[in-house]
Short mmCIF file of C-alpha atoms in Angstrom, two decimals:
data_model
loop_
_atom_site.label_atom_id
_atom_site.label_comp_id
_atom_site.label_asym_id
_atom_site.label_seq_id
_atom_site.Cartn_x
_atom_site.Cartn_y
_atom_site.Cartn_z
CA MET A 1 -13.93 -28.50 22.67
CA ALA A 2 -11.44 -29.65 20.02
CA TYR A 3 -12.32 -29.59 16.33
CA SER A 4 -10.96 -31.88 13.64
CA GLN A 5 -9.06 -30.39 10.71
CA GLN A 6 -12.05 -31.10 8.45
CA GLU A 7 -14.44 -29.38 10.87
CA THR A 8 -12.11 -26.40 11.14
CA LYS A 9 -12.00 -26.05 7.34
CA LYS A 10 -15.79 -26.31 7.16
CA CYS A 11 -16.20 -23.63 9.83
CA PHE A 12 -13.76 -21.36 8.00
CA LEU A 13 -15.58 -21.85 4.69
CA ILE A 14 -18.94 -21.04 6.31
CA SER A 15 -17.43 -17.96 7.97
CA LEU A 16 -15.79 -16.88 4.72
CA VAL A 17 -19.00 -17.21 2.71
CA PHE A 18 -20.78 -15.20 5.41
CA LEU A 19 -18.06 -12.55 5.28
CA LEU A 20 -18.16 -12.32 1.48
CA CYS A 21 -21.94 -12.21 1.31
CA CYS A 22 -22.83 -10.13 4.35
CA SER A 23 -20.15 -7.45 4.55
CA PRO A 24 -21.58 -4.02 3.63
CA TRP A 25 -18.24 -2.79 2.27
CA HIS A 26 -18.11 -4.32 -1.17
CA TYR A 27 -17.78 -1.02 -3.04
CA VAL A 28 -15.49 1.97 -2.63
CA GLU A 29 -16.19 5.15 -4.59
CA VAL A 30 -12.90 6.40 -6.00
CA ASP A 31 -14.11 9.21 -8.26
CA GLU A 32 -17.18 11.10 -7.07
CA GLU A 33 -17.39 13.36 -10.13
CA LYS A 34 -17.45 10.45 -12.59
CA GLY A 35 -19.19 8.02 -10.25
CA VAL A 36 -16.51 5.32 -10.30
CA GLU A 37 -17.11 2.48 -7.83
CA LEU A 38 -14.55 -0.28 -7.35
CA PHE A 39 -15.83 -3.64 -6.12
CA TYR A 40 -13.74 -5.90 -3.91
CA TYR A 41 -13.70 -9.15 -1.97
CA PHE A 42 -11.95 -9.16 1.41
CA VAL A 43 -10.69 -12.18 3.33
CA GLU A 44 -9.08 -11.84 6.74
CA SER A 45 -5.99 -13.84 7.60
CA GLU A 46 -6.72 -17.29 8.97
CA ARG A 47 -3.79 -16.95 11.37
CA ASN A 48 -3.61 -13.57 13.11
CA PRO A 49 -5.47 -10.78 11.28
CA GLU A 50 -4.49 -8.22 13.93
CA LYS A 51 -0.79 -8.54 13.06
CA ASP A 52 -0.49 -10.41 9.77
CA PRO A 53 0.28 -8.48 6.56
CA LEU A 54 -2.47 -6.78 4.59
CA LEU A 55 -2.27 -7.44 0.85
CA ILE A 56 -4.05 -5.77 -2.02
CA TRP A 57 -4.33 -8.18 -4.96
CA LEU A 58 -4.81 -7.11 -8.58
CA THR A 59 -5.47 -9.57 -11.39
CA GLY A 60 -4.15 -8.89 -14.89
CA GLY A 61 -5.80 -8.11 -18.19
CA PRO A 62 -6.28 -5.22 -17.95
CA GLY A 63 -9.90 -6.08 -17.25
CA CYS A 64 -9.76 -9.49 -15.54
CA SER A 65 -11.75 -9.85 -12.33
CA SER A 66 -10.15 -10.37 -8.94
CA LEU A 67 -12.56 -13.29 -8.52
CA LEU A 68 -9.80 -15.20 -10.33
CA GLY A 69 -7.40 -14.27 -7.55
CA LEU A 70 -9.92 -15.40 -4.96
CA THR A 71 -10.82 -18.73 -6.57
CA ILE A 72 -7.99 -19.73 -8.92
CA GLU A 73 -4.78 -17.93 -7.98
CA ILE A 74 -4.00 -17.14 -4.33
CA GLY A 75 -7.36 -17.19 -2.52
CA PRO A 76 -8.93 -19.76 -0.17
CA LEU A 77 -11.77 -20.80 -2.49
CA LEU A 78 -11.82 -23.19 -5.43
CA PHE A 79 -14.69 -24.09 -7.73
CA ASP A 80 -15.52 -27.81 -7.57
CA LEU A 81 -14.85 -28.58 -11.23
CA PRO A 82 -14.58 -32.40 -10.93
CA ASN A 83 -18.11 -32.70 -9.52
CA TYR A 84 -19.75 -29.94 -11.54
CA VAL A 85 -22.79 -30.93 -13.64
CA ASN A 86 -24.82 -27.75 -14.20
CA GLY A 87 -26.32 -24.78 -12.40
CA LEU A 88 -24.57 -22.90 -9.60
CA PRO A 89 -21.09 -24.40 -9.05
CA SER A 90 -20.04 -25.49 -5.59
CA ILE A 91 -17.08 -23.92 -3.84
CA ASN A 92 -14.44 -25.81 -1.87
CA TYR A 93 -11.86 -24.68 0.65
CA LYS A 94 -8.30 -24.39 -0.67
CA PRO A 95 -5.77 -24.95 2.13
CA ASP A 96 -2.70 -23.52 0.37
CA SER A 97 -4.06 -19.98 0.15
CA TRP A 98 -2.10 -16.84 0.91
CA THR A 99 -4.86 -16.04 3.40
CA GLN A 100 -3.28 -18.63 5.67
CA VAL A 101 -0.82 -15.91 6.69
CA SER A 102 -2.23 -12.61 5.40
CA SER A 103 -5.43 -10.63 4.93
CA VAL A 104 -6.16 -9.96 1.27
CA ILE A 105 -8.25 -7.34 -0.52
CA PHE A 106 -9.11 -8.64 -4.00
CA VAL A 107 -10.01 -5.56 -6.07
CA ASP A 108 -11.86 -5.51 -9.39
CA SER A 109 -9.70 -2.93 -11.13
CA PRO A 110 -9.61 -0.99 -13.42
CA VAL A 111 -13.17 0.33 -13.56
CA GLY A 112 -15.30 -1.86 -15.82
CA THR A 113 -13.61 -5.00 -14.51
CA GLY A 114 -15.78 -7.61 -12.80
CA PHE A 115 -18.43 -5.81 -10.74
CA SER A 116 -16.68 -2.41 -10.72
CA TYR A 117 -18.56 0.24 -12.66
CA SER A 118 -19.05 3.92 -13.40
CA ARG A 119 -22.27 5.92 -13.36
CA THR A 120 -20.96 7.98 -16.27
CA THR A 121 -19.55 7.05 -19.67
CA GLU A 122 -16.49 9.21 -19.00
CA GLY A 123 -15.70 7.18 -15.90
CA PHE A 124 -14.95 4.08 -17.95
CA GLN A 125 -12.17 5.89 -19.83
CA THR A 126 -9.06 5.04 -17.87
CA SER A 127 -5.36 4.26 -18.12
CA ASP A 128 -2.42 2.77 -16.23
CA THR A 129 -1.71 5.93 -14.27
CA GLU A 130 -5.38 6.74 -13.66
CA THR A 131 -5.95 3.20 -12.41
CA ALA A 132 -3.06 3.59 -9.97
CA ARG A 133 -4.47 6.93 -8.81
CA GLN A 134 -7.91 5.42 -8.20
CA LEU A 135 -6.39 2.49 -6.31
CA LEU A 136 -4.49 4.91 -4.10
CA HIS A 137 -7.79 6.63 -3.34
CA PHE A 138 -9.33 3.19 -2.73
CA LEU A 139 -6.69 2.40 -0.10
CA TYR A 140 -7.17 5.73 1.66
CA LYS A 141 -10.92 5.17 1.98
CA TRP A 142 -10.71 1.45 2.73
CA LEU A 143 -8.31 2.01 5.63
CA GLU A 144 -10.53 4.79 6.97
CA GLU A 145 -13.40 2.30 7.02
CA HIS A 146 -11.18 -0.45 8.48
CA PRO A 147 -8.81 1.44 10.82
CA LYS A 148 -7.71 -1.68 12.69
CA PHE A 149 -5.60 -2.62 9.65
CA LYS A 150 -3.69 0.68 9.43
CA SER A 151 -0.74 -0.67 11.40
CA ASN A 152 -0.54 -3.99 9.54
CA PRO A 153 2.38 -4.39 7.11
CA LEU A 154 1.05 -3.47 3.66
CA TYR A 155 2.10 -5.21 0.46
CA ILE A 156 0.87 -4.40 -3.06
CA CYS A 157 0.52 -7.57 -5.13
CA GLY A 158 -0.67 -8.78 -8.50
CA SER A 159 -0.03 -10.84 -11.59
CA SER A 160 0.26 -10.52 -15.35
CA TYR A 161 -0.76 -7.04 -16.62
CA SER A 162 -0.88 -5.70 -13.07
CA GLY A 163 2.89 -5.69 -13.46
CA MET A 164 2.31 -2.31 -15.12
CA ILE A 165 0.09 -1.06 -12.27
CA VAL A 166 1.60 -2.39 -9.04
CA PRO A 167 4.95 -0.56 -9.37
CA VAL A 168 3.18 2.72 -10.20
CA LEU A 169 0.79 2.32 -7.27
CA THR A 170 3.58 1.30 -4.90
CA LEU A 171 5.59 4.37 -5.85
CA GLU A 172 2.55 6.63 -5.37
CA ILE A 173 1.95 5.13 -1.93
CA SER A 174 5.58 5.65 -0.94
CA ILE A 175 5.47 9.28 -2.10
CA ALA A 176 2.22 9.91 -0.20
CA LYS A 177 3.73 8.36 2.90
CA GLU A 178 6.94 10.38 2.68
CA SER A 179 5.42 13.72 1.69
CA HIS A 180 2.51 13.99 4.11
CA GLY A 181 2.56 10.96 6.36
CA ALA A 182 -0.20 9.01 4.63
CA PRO A 183 -1.45 6.12 6.81
CA PHE A 184 0.22 3.33 4.86
CA ASN A 185 2.55 0.88 6.57
CA LEU A 186 4.05 -0.01 3.19
CA LYS A 187 6.62 -2.79 3.36
CA GLY A 188 7.04 -3.89 -0.26
CA TYR A 189 5.37 -5.41 -3.29
CA VAL A 190 4.93 -8.79 -4.99
CA LEU A 191 4.42 -9.64 -8.66
CA GLY A 192 3.80 -12.93 -10.41
CA ASN A 193 4.64 -13.37 -14.11
CA PRO A 194 4.40 -9.60 -14.53
CA ILE A 195 4.03 -7.78 -17.82
CA THR A 196 6.73 -5.14 -17.43
CA ASP A 197 8.16 -3.89 -20.69
CA MET A 198 7.26 -5.21 -24.14
CA ASN A 199 10.85 -4.87 -25.29
CA PHE A 200 11.66 -7.56 -22.75
CA ASP A 201 8.38 -9.49 -22.59
CA LYS A 202 7.51 -9.77 -26.27
CA ASN A 203 11.05 -10.30 -27.44
CA ALA A 204 11.35 -13.18 -24.97
CA LYS A 205 8.41 -15.11 -26.39
CA VAL A 206 10.13 -16.70 -29.39
CA PRO A 207 13.19 -17.93 -27.43
CA PHE A 208 10.81 -19.10 -24.69
CA VAL A 209 8.55 -21.24 -26.88
CA HIS A 210 11.65 -22.69 -28.54
CA GLY A 211 13.19 -23.50 -25.18
CA MET A 212 9.94 -25.21 -24.17
CA ALA A 213 10.13 -27.33 -27.35
CA LEU A 214 6.86 -25.85 -28.64
CA ILE A 215 8.41 -24.96 -31.99
CA SER A 216 11.05 -26.72 -34.04
CA ASP A 217 14.69 -25.73 -34.23
CA GLU A 218 14.18 -24.97 -37.92
CA LEU A 219 11.27 -22.59 -37.28
CA TYR A 220 13.17 -20.90 -34.47
CA GLU A 221 16.29 -20.35 -36.57
CA SER A 222 14.25 -19.09 -39.54
CA THR A 223 12.31 -16.69 -37.32
CA LYS A 224 15.45 -15.42 -35.61
CA LYS A 225 17.19 -14.86 -38.94
CA SER A 226 14.22 -13.17 -40.64
CA CYS A 227 13.47 -10.92 -37.65
CA SER A 228 17.11 -10.26 -36.73
CA GLY A 229 16.25 -11.15 -33.14
CA ASN A 230 13.65 -8.35 -32.88
CA TYR A 231 10.15 -9.80 -32.45
CA MET A 232 8.35 -6.63 -31.33
CA THR A 233 7.36 -5.35 -34.77
CA PRO A 234 7.99 -7.42 -37.91
CA SER A 235 10.45 -5.65 -40.19
CA ASN A 236 9.59 -7.69 -43.28
CA ILE A 237 6.95 -10.07 -44.62
CA HIS A 238 9.01 -13.16 -43.85
CA CYS A 239 9.41 -12.13 -40.22
CA ALA A 240 5.65 -11.49 -39.95
CA LYS A 241 4.85 -14.89 -41.46
CA TYR A 242 7.13 -16.75 -39.08
CA LEU A 243 5.82 -14.83 -36.06
CA ASP A 244 2.24 -15.74 -36.99
CA THR A 245 3.27 -19.39 -37.01
CA VAL A 246 5.09 -19.13 -33.69
CA THR A 247 2.28 -17.37 -31.79
CA GLU A 248 -0.80 -19.44 -32.74
CA ASP A 249 -2.40 -19.51 -29.72
CA SER A 250 -13.47 -24.92 -18.08
CA LEU A 251 -12.41 -23.79 -15.01
CA TYR A 252 -12.88 -20.16 -15.96
CA GLN A 253 -16.39 -20.88 -17.21
CA LEU A 254 -17.54 -21.80 -13.70
CA SER A 255 -16.68 -18.30 -12.52
CA ASN A 256 -19.07 -16.94 -15.18
CA PHE A 257 -21.87 -19.21 -13.97
CA TRP A 258 -21.23 -18.23 -10.35
CA ALA A 259 -20.91 -14.46 -10.79
CA ASN A 260 -23.96 -14.23 -13.08
CA ASN A 261 -26.20 -16.15 -10.70
CA GLY A 262 -28.94 -13.93 -9.25
CA THR A 263 -28.72 -15.44 -5.77
CA VAL A 264 -24.97 -14.90 -5.66
CA ARG A 265 -25.34 -11.31 -6.82
CA ASP A 266 -27.96 -10.58 -4.18
CA ALA A 267 -25.76 -12.13 -1.50
CA LEU A 268 -22.76 -10.07 -2.63
CA GLY A 269 -24.81 -6.88 -2.64
CA ILE A 270 -24.15 -6.12 -6.30
CA HIS A 271 -25.73 -2.81 -7.29
CA LYS A 272 -28.72 -3.53 -9.50
CA GLY A 273 -28.39 -2.64 -13.17
CA THR A 274 -24.68 -1.81 -13.02
CA ILE A 275 -23.26 -4.98 -14.61
CA VAL A 276 -25.67 -6.83 -16.90
CA ASP A 277 -23.35 -9.73 -17.76
CA TRP A 278 -20.28 -10.47 -15.65
CA HIS A 279 -17.24 -11.58 -17.64
CA ARG A 280 -14.03 -13.07 -16.34
CA CYS A 281 -12.12 -10.59 -18.48
CA THR A 282 -13.62 -7.48 -20.05
CA HIS A 283 -12.40 -5.47 -23.04
CA LEU A 284 -12.10 -1.93 -21.73
CA PRO A 285 -11.68 1.55 -23.25
CA TYR A 286 -8.21 1.54 -21.75
CA THR A 287 -5.03 3.47 -22.47
CA SER A 288 -1.74 1.74 -21.67
CA ASN A 289 0.27 4.87 -20.95
CA VAL A 290 3.09 3.28 -18.97
CA GLN A 291 5.51 2.03 -21.60
CA SER A 292 7.84 0.38 -19.13
CA ALA A 293 7.57 -0.41 -15.43
CA VAL A 294 11.34 -0.87 -15.13
CA PRO A 295 12.03 2.76 -14.05
CA TYR A 296 9.39 2.39 -11.33
CA HIS A 297 11.08 -0.77 -10.06
CA ARG A 298 14.40 1.05 -9.99
CA THR A 299 12.99 4.01 -8.05
CA ILE A 300 11.06 1.93 -5.51
CA THR A 301 13.90 -0.45 -4.76
CA SER A 302 16.32 2.48 -4.40
CA LYS A 303 14.04 3.69 -1.60
CA GLY A 304 14.69 0.44 0.24
CA TYR A 305 11.39 -1.33 -0.40
CA PRO A 306 11.88 -5.05 -1.04
CA THR A 307 10.12 -6.84 -3.86
CA LEU A 308 9.39 -10.45 -4.73
CA ILE A 309 9.11 -11.27 -8.43
CA TYR A 310 8.09 -14.85 -9.18
CA SER A 311 7.49 -16.58 -12.49
CA GLY A 312 5.97 -19.87 -13.50
CA ASP A 313 7.86 -21.57 -16.29
CA HIS A 314 4.87 -22.12 -18.62
CA ASP A 315 3.64 -18.54 -19.17
CA ALA A 316 4.23 -17.42 -22.74
CA MET A 317 2.57 -14.01 -22.21
CA ALA A 318 5.19 -12.91 -19.69
CA PRO A 319 7.99 -15.44 -20.23
CA TYR A 320 10.38 -15.89 -17.36
CA VAL A 321 13.34 -15.28 -19.67
CA GLY A 322 12.05 -11.76 -20.31
CA THR A 323 11.51 -11.22 -16.59
CA GLN A 324 15.06 -12.32 -15.88
CA ALA A 325 16.32 -9.92 -18.55
CA TRP A 326 14.66 -6.80 -17.13
CA ILE A 327 15.67 -7.74 -13.58
CA ARG A 328 19.28 -8.03 -14.77
CA SER A 329 18.96 -4.58 -16.34
CA LEU A 330 18.51 -3.13 -12.82
CA ASN A 331 22.11 -4.14 -12.04
CA PHE A 332 21.44 -5.44 -8.55
CA SER A 333 24.32 -6.94 -6.65
CA VAL A 334 23.71 -10.68 -6.33
CA ILE A 335 23.63 -11.77 -2.69
CA ASP A 336 22.43 -15.34 -3.08
CA ASN A 337 23.08 -16.93 -6.45
CA TRP A 338 20.73 -19.13 -8.46
CA ARG A 339 19.70 -22.01 -6.23
CA PRO A 340 16.82 -24.47 -5.82
CA TRP A 341 14.15 -24.19 -3.17
CA TYR A 342 12.21 -27.15 -1.88
CA SER A 343 8.69 -28.14 -0.92
CA SER A 344 8.02 -31.50 0.74
CA GLY A 345 11.51 -32.63 -0.16
CA GLN A 346 11.16 -31.87 -3.87
CA VAL A 347 12.62 -29.07 -5.96
CA ALA A 348 9.77 -26.59 -6.40
CA GLY A 349 11.69 -23.87 -8.21
CA TYR A 350 14.78 -21.71 -8.17
CA ASP A 351 15.50 -18.33 -6.66
CA LEU A 352 17.99 -15.51 -6.87
CA PHE A 353 18.40 -12.72 -4.34
CA GLY A 354 19.81 -9.32 -5.19
CA LEU A 355 20.35 -6.05 -3.38
CA TRP A 356 20.31 -2.44 -4.52
CA PHE A 357 23.09 -0.28 -3.11
#
């Protein structure tokens, strides 16, 4: 019996909702002593889950839930904002999801993010390196519970602040694999608009907003002159004043309605009493102890692992000009120079391919 495209999408959506709500593996304990439990959503590839890549996806923050990855960024679900009135929002199928060609584990990390929690106060105290360590433990245990995915190509992925976590985690996985044959078929990593190094990211913001015509030429020139091109820490009162002027800063709300709904929580198997109010992004007792991810990128790529770094051109938190700057600092040999790539006959962006020797 043949199914129409609409019927196929409906069947997939029903199957996906069943998978999300009925799977018993929504938590993985990553620290028994402190009682740290990481919550996740898992969606199998719509194409060939037996052979397609396995991705772990981390949203930024730190402290922003992977529900954003599932419903707003790369996942197959999308809240029906145009038709929303009140109550529990409806969910639609999103056909341009990464799950078309890969299975994705969306992890609420670090602890305290989304539905992830700790049974002890100490467990909520975490950092970049501790988060990477817990995620490594997560992968060990998850693959033990899902052994059929051990041979699938593994990619570590994320966006925004996870740019500080993904390289650390990827390096830890590669070391575990090389030192004692850990069961990871690691093939590379992917980052979108990644926070990487504030010397690059923050210093790129002023030139970026000027290039986007968000501030005047006069304000840009005054800021550049007063700050001497260094926008990390204001060196004088005039620099600070100009920087304050430069950096003045509905769909997300639906995720709050959805994740705080009692029926949804019961269906997801959320542990009672662990998260009173779910927030899209949570302020955490967090220590950012990785000052720069650039050395991690250099080490991983020197091991031969490929990486894809992509940037949208409207992100002022991790401006693409800063991303280009730290990539250039790696001194890759350029194989394919700056060139457009196309989607449906239109220019969708530009790419550059480099190689580490």
